Amino acid sequence: MIKNETKIINQKTQKMEKYKNFINNKWIESESKETIKVDDPSNGKIIGEISCAKKNEVDLAVEAAKNSYNSRVLVDMPLLSRAKLMRKIAEETRKVSKEGGELLCYENGKNIASAIKEFNDVADMFDYYAGLTDKLEGKTIPVAKNVFDYTVLEPFGVSAHVVPWNFPLSMIGRSLSCSFATGNSTIIKTAELTPLSATIFARAIQNADVPEGLINIICGYGNEAGSYLVSHEDVNHVVFTGSVATGKKILHACADKAIPAVVELGGKSAGIVYPDADLNEVLESARSGIFSVAGQICTAMSRLVVHKSIKDELVDKLVDMSKSLKIGPGIEKDTDLTPVISENQLQKVEGYARSGIQEGADAAYGGKRLEREGYFMEPTVLNNVKQNMTVAREEIFGPVLSVLEYEDQEEAIKIANDTEYGLGAGVFTKDLKKASWTASKLESGQVYVNKWFTGNHATPFGGYKQSGYSREKGVDGLKSYLQVKNVGISLG
């Protein structure tokens, strides 16, 4: 067993720890000796640094993945044995969930309970897909009496995954569990803002005795390591979660090589609130849908489309709820609103709020950064937002909620769908017939009814329009990691 060279940051001494890339089951320092420093968004202090992967380290990771795939160690592994190995990964991941969650809390800023849950979510996803590994079946096709024709499902080979900083462990688990279950070898490029906690997960991989080269985890800058990785000649498959602009660049790189890509991009999700809605359900959905993780969620409930008869009442309740939120570092108990990821992101979010007010929206509550240590934005409720305003059209990725008014159902649907995105949407009503009708009209990959975020690892996730395509999670998620081979045998 190779000893893991990573440690949790010593928060009492603020000693900066050094982390490395995980390639071929070894801890590798960058040949360039360059490092990426990582800070705690709650106070701006550096908590650690990681060796910055460059072209050389990407080549090493791809070579390790290619060699492991060509060895067929995972491809030819009996499927029940593969399932047992995946369950072992899940077991070892749970063992490091507290330690890893604490590090994730510090580097990302999110609530400690949410951070620990991410590690447990990874474990759950490996357990879930372990149960499907031996159920990936081909079929026979009746071509002719003298032809035996059948299909086989096969992996693509070397799969490169570029994951975001907002849910770094969940996104690793979401794609890696599918990739592993289907027999691919994988390279994960973590986000430079939140790379440290993934090294704790790498320790779980080691402790599970995963054969070398099957899972490699590196960190480098997106425009260097990320760009080189997805365009690498030996990469056969790409998975990306992030912005539309970056996603399109990756799709161009994949198109140049004629390889498949799974992309989940941005969102500008709207929740339609009908007059009969339970407003307490709307408030709880706002708490989790736009203020948890400081609104840094692709499917954040960033717009509420509210019937004019109840808008003022709901806005008053949203303001009261916003005032009651406990703001602070995620490591503190029962924190509701944590910091945004960086100073740059904070400036961007505050700029969006300011533009909304300048364009005519009313700041019912918040609207600016908090004057305190760290990167904290006030919980913000913008009232009387119009659909042509920037805050109603562009993804903010912060704790800013826009409230829009409508008069009839058709207008509500039109407002909700009037966006280039289609990742998430919601509806609040006691009338399930109306809820079903609305869901059928919404142009979105998922629709939540009376509670934001109703899915789990078993429910397919993905977008419409500019929010991407393909599906992650659930049985449908496996389809994106397999290719179909047809075999026809002439029987004479």
Coordinates of N, CA and C in Angstrom, one line a residue, residues 231 249-259:
S231 N -8.2 17.6 -25.2 CA -7.8 17.5 -26.6 C -6.7 16.5 -26.8
K249 N -16.2 25.3 -25.9 CA -14.8 25.1 -26.3 C -14.4 23.7 -26.2
I250 N -14.9 23.0 -25.2 CA -14.6 21.6 -25.0 C -15.3 20.8 -26.1
L251 N -16.5 21.2 -26.4 CA -17.3 20.4 -27.5 C -16.6 20.6 -28.8
H252 N -16.0 21.8 -29.1 CA -15.2 22.0 -30.3 C -14.0 21.0 -30.3
A253 N -13.3 20.9 -29.2 CA -12.1 20.1 -29.1 C -12.5 18.6 -29.3
C254 N -13.7 18.2 -28.8 CA -14.1 16.8 -29.0 C -14.6 16.6 -30.4
A255 N -15.2 17.6 -31.0 CA -15.6 17.5 -32.4 C -14.4 17.3 -33.3
D256 N -13.4 18.0 -33.0 CA -12.2 17.9 -33.8 C -11.6 16.5 -33.8
K257 N -11.8 15.8 -32.7 CA -11.4 14.4 -32.6 C -12.5 13.4 -32.9
A258 N -13.7 13.8 -33.1 CA -14.9 13.0 -33.3 C -15.1 12.0 -32.1
I259 N -15.0 12.5 -30.9 CA -15.2 11.7 -29.7 C -16.4 12.3 -28.9

